[in-house]
Short mmCIF file of C-alpha atoms and ligand atoms in Angstrom, two decimals:
data_model
loop_
_atom_site.label_atom_id
_atom_site.label_comp_id
_atom_site.label_asym_id
_atom_site.label_seq_id
_atom_site.Cartn_x
_atom_site.Cartn_y
_atom_site.Cartn_z
CA MET A 59 121.18 110.56 125.33
CA ASN A 60 121.47 106.91 126.44
CA LEU A 61 124.54 105.63 124.66
CA ARG A 62 125.70 102.07 125.12
CA THR A 63 129.11 100.42 124.17
CA ASN A 64 129.88 96.97 122.86
CA TYR A 65 126.05 96.56 122.37
CA PRO A 66 124.30 93.25 120.99
CA LEU A 67 122.20 93.70 117.93
CA GLY A 68 120.75 90.20 117.84
CA ASP A 69 117.23 91.66 118.94
CA TYR A 70 117.32 94.40 116.47
CA ASN A 71 117.59 92.54 113.09
CA THR A 72 114.93 90.28 111.66
CA LEU A 73 117.33 87.62 110.65
CA ALA A 74 118.44 87.44 114.42
CA LEU A 75 122.15 87.48 113.45
CA GLU A 76 124.49 87.88 116.32
CA ALA A 77 126.67 90.91 116.30
CA CYS A 78 127.73 93.86 118.50
CA ALA A 79 127.87 97.53 117.75
CA GLU A 80 130.95 99.49 119.16
CA ALA A 81 128.35 102.20 120.35
CA TYR A 82 124.70 102.32 120.17
CA ALA A 83 122.25 105.08 120.91
CA ALA A 84 118.52 104.99 120.36
CA VAL A 85 117.31 108.60 119.34
CA THR A 86 113.76 109.86 119.82
CA ASP A 87 114.29 113.54 119.01
CA ASP A 88 116.32 115.92 117.19
CA GLY A 89 118.49 116.94 120.20
CA GLU A 90 119.36 113.35 120.86
CA LEU A 91 120.18 112.77 117.19
CA ARG A 92 122.47 115.68 117.04
CA GLU A 93 124.29 114.72 120.37
CA ALA A 94 124.81 111.11 119.18
CA LEU A 95 126.24 112.56 115.64
CA SER A 96 128.74 114.88 117.61
CA TRP A 97 129.71 112.11 119.87
CA ALA A 98 130.55 109.75 116.84
CA ARG A 99 132.31 112.91 114.89
CA GLU A 100 134.51 113.64 117.97
CA ARG A 101 135.81 109.93 117.99
CA GLU A 102 135.82 109.74 114.20
CA LEU A 103 133.41 106.64 114.42
CA PRO A 104 131.36 105.82 111.44
CA VAL A 105 127.66 106.06 111.86
CA VAL A 106 125.11 103.28 110.83
CA VAL A 107 121.38 104.22 110.93
CA LEU A 108 119.13 101.37 112.18
CA GLY A 109 115.26 101.08 111.75
CA ALA A 110 113.59 97.79 112.41
CA GLY A 111 116.62 95.87 110.98
CA SER A 112 114.40 94.02 108.39
CA ASN A 113 116.63 94.66 105.37
CA ILE A 114 120.14 94.24 106.77
CA VAL A 115 122.63 91.53 107.09
CA LEU A 116 125.02 91.56 110.02
CA ALA A 117 128.18 89.87 108.86
CA GLY A 118 130.19 90.65 112.04
CA ASN A 119 130.66 93.25 114.79
CA LEU A 120 130.14 96.75 113.57
CA ARG A 121 132.95 99.43 114.31
CA ALA A 122 130.55 102.07 114.29
CA LEU A 123 127.95 104.13 116.37
CA VAL A 124 124.49 102.44 115.48
CA ILE A 125 121.81 105.25 115.67
CA HIS A 126 118.55 103.46 116.15
CA GLN A 127 115.94 105.97 114.86
CA GLN A 128 113.01 106.11 116.93
CA PHE A 129 111.35 109.48 116.11
CA ARG A 130 107.58 109.19 116.60
CA GLY A 131 104.43 111.17 115.45
CA ILE A 132 101.97 111.45 112.61
CA GLU A 133 100.74 114.92 111.76
CA VAL A 134 98.12 116.02 109.08
CA LEU A 135 99.96 118.93 107.53
CA ALA A 136 97.14 120.06 104.92
CA SER A 137 94.11 118.72 103.15
CA ASP A 138 91.65 119.68 100.45
CA GLU A 139 88.73 118.03 99.13
CA GLN A 140 90.83 115.51 97.31
CA TRP A 141 93.96 115.11 99.02
CA VAL A 142 95.62 114.96 102.58
CA ARG A 143 99.25 115.50 103.26
CA VAL A 144 100.78 113.78 106.33
CA ARG A 145 104.18 114.02 108.02
CA VAL A 146 105.28 110.99 109.66
CA GLY A 147 108.31 110.46 112.11
CA ALA A 148 110.91 108.24 110.77
CA GLY A 149 110.59 105.70 113.57
CA GLU A 150 107.05 104.94 113.17
CA ASN A 151 106.02 101.38 112.13
CA TRP A 152 105.30 101.29 108.60
CA HIS A 153 102.35 98.92 108.70
CA GLU A 154 100.86 100.75 111.61
CA LEU A 155 100.87 103.79 109.50
CA VAL A 156 99.11 102.04 106.69
CA ARG A 157 96.39 100.90 109.07
CA TRP A 158 96.09 104.52 110.71
CA CYS A 159 95.56 106.17 107.32
CA LEU A 160 93.17 103.57 106.23
CA GLU A 161 91.15 104.05 109.44
CA ARG A 162 90.87 107.84 108.61
CA GLY A 163 89.96 107.44 104.87
CA TYR A 164 93.48 108.42 103.56
CA TYR A 165 94.15 105.94 100.62
CA GLY A 166 97.00 104.93 98.54
CA LEU A 167 99.00 102.73 100.82
CA GLU A 168 96.85 99.46 101.04
CA ASN A 169 98.99 97.41 98.61
CA LEU A 170 101.96 98.20 100.88
CA ALA A 171 100.41 96.70 104.03
CA LEU A 172 102.34 94.38 106.24
CA ILE A 173 105.71 95.32 104.98
CA PRO A 174 108.06 95.16 108.05
CA GLY A 175 110.12 98.08 109.12
CA THR A 176 110.02 101.81 109.91
CA VAL A 177 108.73 104.74 107.85
CA GLY A 178 112.30 106.27 107.62
CA ALA A 179 113.66 103.13 105.72
CA ALA A 180 110.79 103.17 103.25
CA PRO A 181 112.33 105.75 100.98
CA VAL A 182 115.71 104.04 101.16
CA GLN A 183 114.56 101.39 98.79
CA ASN A 184 111.35 102.92 97.63
CA ILE A 185 109.54 99.93 99.14
CA GLY A 186 107.10 98.28 96.75
CA ALA A 187 104.70 95.42 96.65
CA TYR A 188 101.79 94.14 94.82
CA GLY A 189 102.17 96.64 91.84
CA VAL A 190 102.60 99.89 94.10
CA GLU A 191 105.67 101.61 95.19
CA LEU A 192 106.31 104.44 97.96
CA GLN A 193 107.12 106.86 95.21
CA SER A 194 103.51 107.05 94.09
CA VAL A 195 102.62 108.85 97.43
CA PHE A 196 105.82 110.60 98.32
CA VAL A 197 106.05 114.21 98.43
CA GLN A 198 109.38 114.87 100.46
CA LEU A 199 111.46 113.93 103.40
CA HIS A 200 113.50 115.58 106.13
CA ALA A 201 116.94 114.37 107.00
CA VAL A 202 119.99 115.46 108.85
CA ASP A 203 123.50 115.34 107.27
CA ILE A 204 125.75 112.91 109.24
CA ALA A 205 128.90 114.85 108.44
CA ASP A 206 127.90 118.43 109.44
CA GLY A 207 124.48 118.10 111.04
CA ARG A 208 122.82 120.32 108.30
CA ASP A 209 119.09 119.82 107.96
CA ARG A 210 117.86 118.85 104.46
CA VAL A 211 114.72 118.37 102.49
CA LEU A 212 114.62 116.05 99.52
CA ASP A 213 111.66 116.10 97.07
CA ARG A 214 110.70 113.04 94.97
CA GLU A 215 113.10 114.11 92.21
CA ALA A 216 116.06 114.51 94.43
CA CYS A 217 115.47 111.02 95.87
CA GLN A 218 116.03 109.48 92.56
CA PHE A 219 113.76 106.59 93.15
CA GLY A 220 113.95 103.52 91.06
CA TYR A 221 113.06 99.81 91.20
CA ARG A 222 113.94 99.02 95.07
CA ASP A 223 116.41 101.86 94.76
CA SER A 224 117.03 105.50 95.57
CA ILE A 225 119.76 107.94 96.22
CA PHE A 226 120.21 106.59 99.72
CA LYS A 227 121.66 103.55 98.24
CA ARG A 228 123.90 105.56 96.06
CA GLY A 229 125.19 109.16 96.29
CA LEU A 230 123.64 109.64 99.78
CA ARG A 231 124.55 106.04 101.20
CA ASP A 232 125.68 106.51 104.78
CA LYS A 233 125.49 110.20 104.59
CA THR A 234 122.01 111.19 106.04
CA VAL A 235 119.49 110.32 108.88
CA ILE A 236 116.02 110.51 107.61
CA THR A 237 113.96 111.98 110.32
CA ALA A 238 110.48 112.34 108.82
CA VAL A 239 108.61 111.50 105.49
CA GLU A 240 105.81 113.44 103.96
CA LEU A 241 103.09 111.62 101.84
CA ARG A 242 100.13 112.89 99.70
CA LEU A 243 97.28 110.39 100.08
CA SER A 244 93.80 110.36 98.24
CA LEU A 245 90.43 111.01 100.18
CA SER A 246 88.73 109.07 97.31
CA PRO A 247 88.95 105.36 97.37
CA ALA A 248 91.10 104.53 94.32
CA VAL A 249 92.19 100.90 94.20
CA ASN A 250 94.94 99.01 92.18
CA ILE A 251 94.47 95.22 92.04
CA SER A 252 96.29 94.89 88.66
CA TYR A 253 99.06 92.72 90.17
CA PRO A 254 98.18 89.09 89.28
CA THR A 255 98.23 87.63 92.94
CA LEU A 256 95.76 90.47 94.14
CA ALA A 257 93.56 90.10 91.08
CA ASP A 258 93.56 86.34 91.62
CA TRP A 259 92.47 86.79 95.37
CA PHE A 260 89.53 88.87 94.40
CA ALA A 261 88.58 86.45 91.57
CA GLN A 262 88.49 83.67 94.35
CA ASN A 263 86.39 85.95 96.48
CA PRO A 264 83.70 87.14 94.20
CA GLU A 265 81.56 88.35 97.05
CA THR A 266 84.16 90.68 98.22
CA GLU A 267 83.60 94.28 97.19
CA VAL A 268 86.86 95.78 95.78
CA ILE A 269 87.50 98.89 98.12
CA PRO A 270 90.72 99.95 99.88
CA GLU A 271 89.77 98.20 103.15
CA THR A 272 89.34 94.80 101.41
CA VAL A 273 92.50 95.35 99.29
CA PHE A 274 94.44 95.86 102.73
CA ASP A 275 92.67 92.70 104.02
CA ALA A 276 93.56 90.79 100.73
CA VAL A 277 97.20 91.71 100.90
CA VAL A 278 97.64 91.00 104.66
CA ASP A 279 95.88 87.57 103.93
CA ILE A 280 98.20 86.66 101.01
CA ARG A 281 101.40 87.95 102.63
CA SER A 282 100.62 85.86 105.89
CA THR A 283 99.94 82.66 104.01
CA ARG A 284 102.92 83.13 101.53
CA LEU A 285 105.65 84.87 103.44
CA PRO A 286 107.55 83.35 106.48
CA ASP A 287 106.99 85.31 109.65
CA PRO A 288 110.46 86.48 110.87
CA THR A 289 109.64 86.07 114.45
CA LEU A 290 109.09 82.51 113.75
CA GLU A 291 111.62 81.90 110.97
CA PRO A 292 114.12 84.85 111.07
CA ASN A 293 114.59 86.28 107.51
CA ALA A 294 115.02 89.62 105.74
CA GLY A 295 112.33 89.18 102.99
CA SER A 296 113.60 88.83 99.36
CA PHE A 297 117.45 88.30 99.45
CA PHE A 298 117.95 89.30 95.96
CA LYS A 299 116.48 91.93 93.64
CA ASN A 300 114.73 90.87 90.55
CA PRO A 301 117.08 91.47 87.74
CA VAL A 302 116.08 94.04 85.20
CA LEU A 303 117.46 93.22 81.71
CA THR A 304 117.72 94.89 78.36
CA PRO A 305 115.84 93.09 75.47
CA ASP A 306 119.12 91.80 73.94
CA GLN A 307 120.21 90.23 77.56
CA THR A 308 116.74 88.95 78.03
CA ARG A 309 116.61 87.03 74.58
CA GLU A 310 120.00 85.63 75.55
CA VAL A 311 118.86 84.42 78.95
CA ALA A 312 115.52 83.12 77.66
CA GLU A 313 117.29 80.73 75.23
CA LYS A 314 118.79 78.96 78.42
CA ALA A 315 115.73 79.47 80.58
CA MET A 316 112.50 77.82 79.13
CA GLY A 317 109.42 79.04 80.81
CA LEU A 318 111.01 81.98 82.36
CA PRO A 319 108.36 84.70 83.48
CA ILE A 320 109.19 88.12 81.65
CA TYR A 321 107.62 91.23 82.97
CA PRO A 322 108.01 94.17 80.60
CA GLN A 323 108.96 97.48 82.35
CA PRO A 324 107.79 101.10 81.38
CA ASP A 325 111.30 102.10 80.00
CA GLY A 326 111.38 98.97 77.61
CA ASN A 327 113.56 96.75 79.80
CA LEU A 328 112.27 93.62 81.34
CA LYS A 329 112.25 92.16 84.79
CA VAL A 330 112.83 88.57 85.31
CA PRO A 331 112.01 86.84 88.84
CA ALA A 332 115.30 86.04 90.81
CA ALA A 333 113.12 83.38 92.59
CA TRP A 334 112.57 81.38 89.29
CA PHE A 335 116.40 81.00 88.68
CA ILE A 336 117.04 80.06 92.26
CA ASP A 337 114.47 77.50 92.22
CA GLN A 338 115.61 76.00 88.82
CA CYS A 339 119.12 75.79 90.44
CA GLY A 340 117.64 73.47 93.05
CA TRP A 341 117.90 75.66 96.07
CA LYS A 342 114.53 75.77 97.46
CA GLY A 343 114.15 74.21 100.68
CA LEU A 344 118.02 73.45 101.25
CA ARG A 345 119.21 73.71 104.76
CA ARG A 346 122.91 73.73 105.84
CA ASN A 347 125.10 74.78 108.66
CA GLY A 348 122.07 76.57 110.28
CA VAL A 349 120.98 78.68 107.32
CA GLY A 350 118.82 77.81 104.47
CA VAL A 351 116.40 78.74 101.66
CA HIS A 352 112.79 78.73 102.53
CA ASP A 353 110.69 75.72 101.61
CA HIS A 354 108.04 77.62 99.73
CA HIS A 355 109.95 80.88 98.73
CA ALA A 356 113.12 80.55 96.92
CA LEU A 357 113.93 84.31 97.43
CA VAL A 358 113.89 84.26 101.26
CA LEU A 359 116.92 83.05 102.94
CA VAL A 360 116.54 81.98 106.62
CA ASN A 361 118.49 81.84 109.66
CA ASP A 362 117.88 78.28 110.88
CA GLY A 363 119.83 78.48 114.03
CA SER A 364 123.27 79.33 113.12
CA ASN A 365 122.83 83.05 113.99
CA SER A 366 125.78 83.80 111.63
CA GLY A 367 125.80 86.28 108.87
CA VAL A 368 128.90 84.76 107.53
CA GLU A 369 127.14 81.34 106.98
CA LEU A 370 124.24 83.27 105.42
CA LEU A 371 126.42 85.34 103.10
CA SER A 372 128.28 82.07 102.09
CA LEU A 373 125.04 80.44 101.05
CA ALA A 374 123.88 83.53 99.24
CA THR A 375 127.19 83.83 97.30
CA GLU A 376 126.94 80.20 96.33
CA ILE A 377 123.44 80.68 95.12
CA ALA A 378 124.39 83.66 93.12
CA ALA A 379 127.23 81.88 91.54
CA SER A 380 125.07 78.98 90.50
CA VAL A 381 122.55 81.20 88.93
CA HIS A 382 125.31 83.03 87.02
CA ASP A 383 127.10 79.87 85.75
CA ARG A 384 123.81 78.44 84.55
CA PHE A 385 121.95 81.31 83.06
CA GLY A 386 124.61 84.06 82.99
CA VAL A 387 122.41 86.25 85.18
CA ASP A 388 123.96 88.41 87.96
CA LEU A 389 121.84 88.47 91.18
CA GLU A 390 122.15 91.61 93.36
CA MET A 391 121.62 91.24 97.02
CA GLU A 392 118.71 93.40 98.32
CA PRO A 393 119.54 93.75 102.15
CA ARG A 394 122.52 95.98 103.04
CA ILE A 395 125.49 94.22 104.47
CA TYR A 396 127.11 95.53 107.70
CA GLY A 397 129.99 94.20 109.74
CA GLY A 398 132.76 91.79 108.84
CA GLU A 399 134.43 92.74 105.67
CA GLU A 400 131.33 94.35 104.23
P1 FAD B 73 116.58 98.64 108.38
O1 FAD B 73 116.62 97.08 108.00
O2 FAD B 73 116.95 99.04 109.69
O3 FAD B 73 117.56 99.50 107.37
C1 FAD B 73 117.58 99.12 106.00
C2 FAD B 73 118.48 100.35 105.35
O4 FAD B 73 117.99 101.56 105.39
C3 FAD B 73 119.95 100.27 106.11
O5 FAD B 73 120.80 100.72 105.12
C4 FAD B 73 119.66 101.61 106.98
O6 FAD B 73 120.93 102.30 107.24
C5 FAD B 73 118.73 102.44 106.21
N1 FAD B 73 117.97 103.38 106.99
C6 FAD B 73 116.95 102.83 107.84
N2 FAD B 73 116.37 103.96 108.46
C7 FAD B 73 116.95 104.96 108.11
C8 FAD B 73 116.75 106.35 108.35
N3 FAD B 73 115.85 106.82 109.17
N4 FAD B 73 117.64 107.11 107.65
C9 FAD B 73 118.51 106.80 106.92
N5 FAD B 73 118.77 105.57 106.54
C10 FAD B 73 118.05 104.52 107.16
N6 FAD B 73 110.60 95.34 101.04
C11 FAD B 73 109.93 95.69 100.11
O7 FAD B 73 110.27 96.97 99.46
N7 FAD B 73 108.74 95.35 99.74
C12 FAD B 73 108.14 94.29 100.49
O8 FAD B 73 107.26 93.74 100.30
C13 FAD B 73 109.05 93.70 101.57
N8 FAD B 73 108.55 92.62 102.27
C14 FAD B 73 109.31 92.18 103.27
C15 FAD B 73 108.98 91.17 103.97
C16 FAD B 73 109.75 90.50 104.81
C17 FAD B 73 109.22 89.36 105.73
C18 FAD B 73 110.82 91.19 105.41
C19 FAD B 73 111.60 90.74 106.54
C20 FAD B 73 111.36 92.19 104.65
C21 FAD B 73 110.62 92.71 103.76
N9 FAD B 73 111.01 93.84 102.91
C22 FAD B 73 110.23 94.48 101.87
C23 FAD B 73 112.22 94.62 103.27
C24 FAD B 73 112.12 95.56 104.30
O9 FAD B 73 110.85 95.40 105.10
C25 FAD B 73 112.03 97.10 103.83
O10 FAD B 73 113.16 97.46 103.18
C26 FAD B 73 111.85 98.12 104.97
O11 FAD B 73 111.81 99.30 104.49
C27 FAD B 73 113.22 98.06 105.89
O12 FAD B 73 112.81 98.95 106.98
P2 FAD B 73 113.68 98.82 108.42
O13 FAD B 73 113.20 99.95 109.30
O14 FAD B 73 113.54 97.47 108.95
O15 FAD B 73 115.09 99.03 107.85
P1 NAP B 74 104.82 86.87 93.42
O1 NAP B 74 103.42 87.46 93.40
O2 NAP B 74 104.85 85.37 93.73
O3 NAP B 74 105.74 87.24 92.04
C1 NAP B 74 106.97 86.70 91.88
C2 NAP B 74 107.81 87.94 91.43
O4 NAP B 74 107.37 88.32 89.95
C3 NAP B 74 107.76 89.19 92.20
O5 NAP B 74 108.86 89.49 92.75
C4 NAP B 74 107.19 90.14 91.09
O6 NAP B 74 108.08 91.38 91.07
C5 NAP B 74 107.06 89.73 89.85
N1 NAP B 74 105.81 89.86 89.11
C6 NAP B 74 104.66 88.97 89.46
N2 NAP B 74 103.63 89.47 88.73
C7 NAP B 74 104.32 90.64 87.96
C8 NAP B 74 103.58 91.61 87.10
N3 NAP B 74 102.23 91.32 86.58
N4 NAP B 74 104.43 92.55 86.89
C9 NAP B 74 105.53 92.84 87.19
N5 NAP B 74 106.12 91.89 88.03
C10 NAP B 74 105.59 90.71 88.50
O7 NAP B 74 105.74 87.51 94.42
P2 NAP B 74 105.91 87.32 96.06
O8 NAP B 74 107.25 86.95 96.43
O9 NAP B 74 104.79 86.68 96.92
O10 NAP B 74 105.76 88.96 96.51
C11 NAP B 74 104.56 89.71 96.44
C12 NAP B 74 104.95 91.06 96.44
O11 NAP B 74 105.56 91.52 97.66
C13 NAP B 74 105.79 91.50 95.41
O12 NAP B 74 105.52 92.76 94.94
C14 NAP B 74 107.11 91.50 96.09
O13 NAP B 74 108.08 92.56 95.46
C15 NAP B 74 106.68 91.99 97.36
N6 NAP B 74 107.77 91.54 98.62
C16 NAP B 74 108.94 92.04 98.58
C17 NAP B 74 109.96 91.53 99.59
C18 NAP B 74 111.25 92.24 99.71
O14 NAP B 74 111.94 91.87 100.70
N7 NAP B 74 111.53 93.09 98.94
C19 NAP B 74 109.54 90.45 100.24
C20 NAP B 74 108.35 89.95 100.10
C21 NAP B 74 107.37 90.37 99.32
P3 NAP B 74 107.96 92.67 92.06
O15 NAP B 74 108.79 92.11 93.30
O16 NAP B 74 108.79 93.65 91.36
O17 NAP B 74 106.71 92.87 92.40
#
């Protein structure tokens, strides 16, 4: 195991925030993972699991062993005429997996193209985009318990998936290292272009046949145009989750929010776009103290040179307070905060 101490993490988070880990170990297999976990246990040091760092905010140095999950490998476990089941190492790149599956005619991941990060992090927030969530193809995952090194297998029910949510953000938060994910993909090309932005793209390109390959291309095209590239403008994607409100709450908010888009959910609740509130409060495009709100996308906060998680969180807190004061809506941050006071 190659363990480093006082290790800088600036290159390992897409916000490019500067912070050091008390200890850091990149793990590529089960043996290295177990060695790293024992090392942390002996020193009573908390463990933080790191993927590609695209959904975290480093607010200060971490008194922890950061375990950088780098398990590789994609394996076909089983297939019949209709389905194929694949097992993927947690350290594989998510977008490369989407592409790999499409090249082999394994369908279902196209709408989730170009989401940054690793396969192992995908269940943590049940990644979703353009009307599809991970849970629609998820079978089970393999994990190792941080406290006692026990192997665990969690199926879809055990993961308790919700909207950008799972048990790994709640009951199993900081308790497991996900090592592999199993997905069930279709061998027949079903597509879902019900999401408005995607439907619009095909309406504007009427000559394009609607097949999984073109859905993939369309998602890549839309995302590349709309979302800032973290390598050019360091960011962590959507900084706040879209609030899901009860019908009564929605009525109350809508009275103060003329023109608010409202999206009904299957359970009767209503989802409202966090970006709309932030935009209404006048934050879009603001820059200060080396952090800011993206000019075209009010949900995306950017590191504009400060490299400070504290500055970024101070801005996020002010944004949330202004939305609360004006509309009575509480915004919840999506990325996980590490270091500082947490
Ligand atoms: P990290 O940021 O490294 O970790 C995130 C959390 O997961 C941490 O708490 C970490 O401890 C935990 N974790 C990571 N790996 C493991 C593991 N193996 N075992 C246990 N816990 C683990 N998200 C969406 O859902 N939809 C989108 O469309 C989307 N678009 C994005 C666009 C941009 C430009 C960016 C920067 C981010 C976007 N995100 C999106 C957020 C992010 O890409 C996802 O949440 C992604 O799954 C994070 O992967 P990661 O490997 O970077 O995780
Ligand atoms: P968009 O298409 O401009 O839509 C804005 C918001 O409205 C989205 O957040 C979306 O919710 C919601 N929405 C729009 N139409 C909807 C419908 N018919 N039904 C339900 N909800 C609807 O969004 P965008 O910012 O460009 O992002 C496109 C997709 O990529 C979205 O799915 C978004 O979640 C995803 N994305 C996520 C992140 C992240 O970090 N989590 C970053 C970038 C993009 P949903 O978010 O629930 O889809």
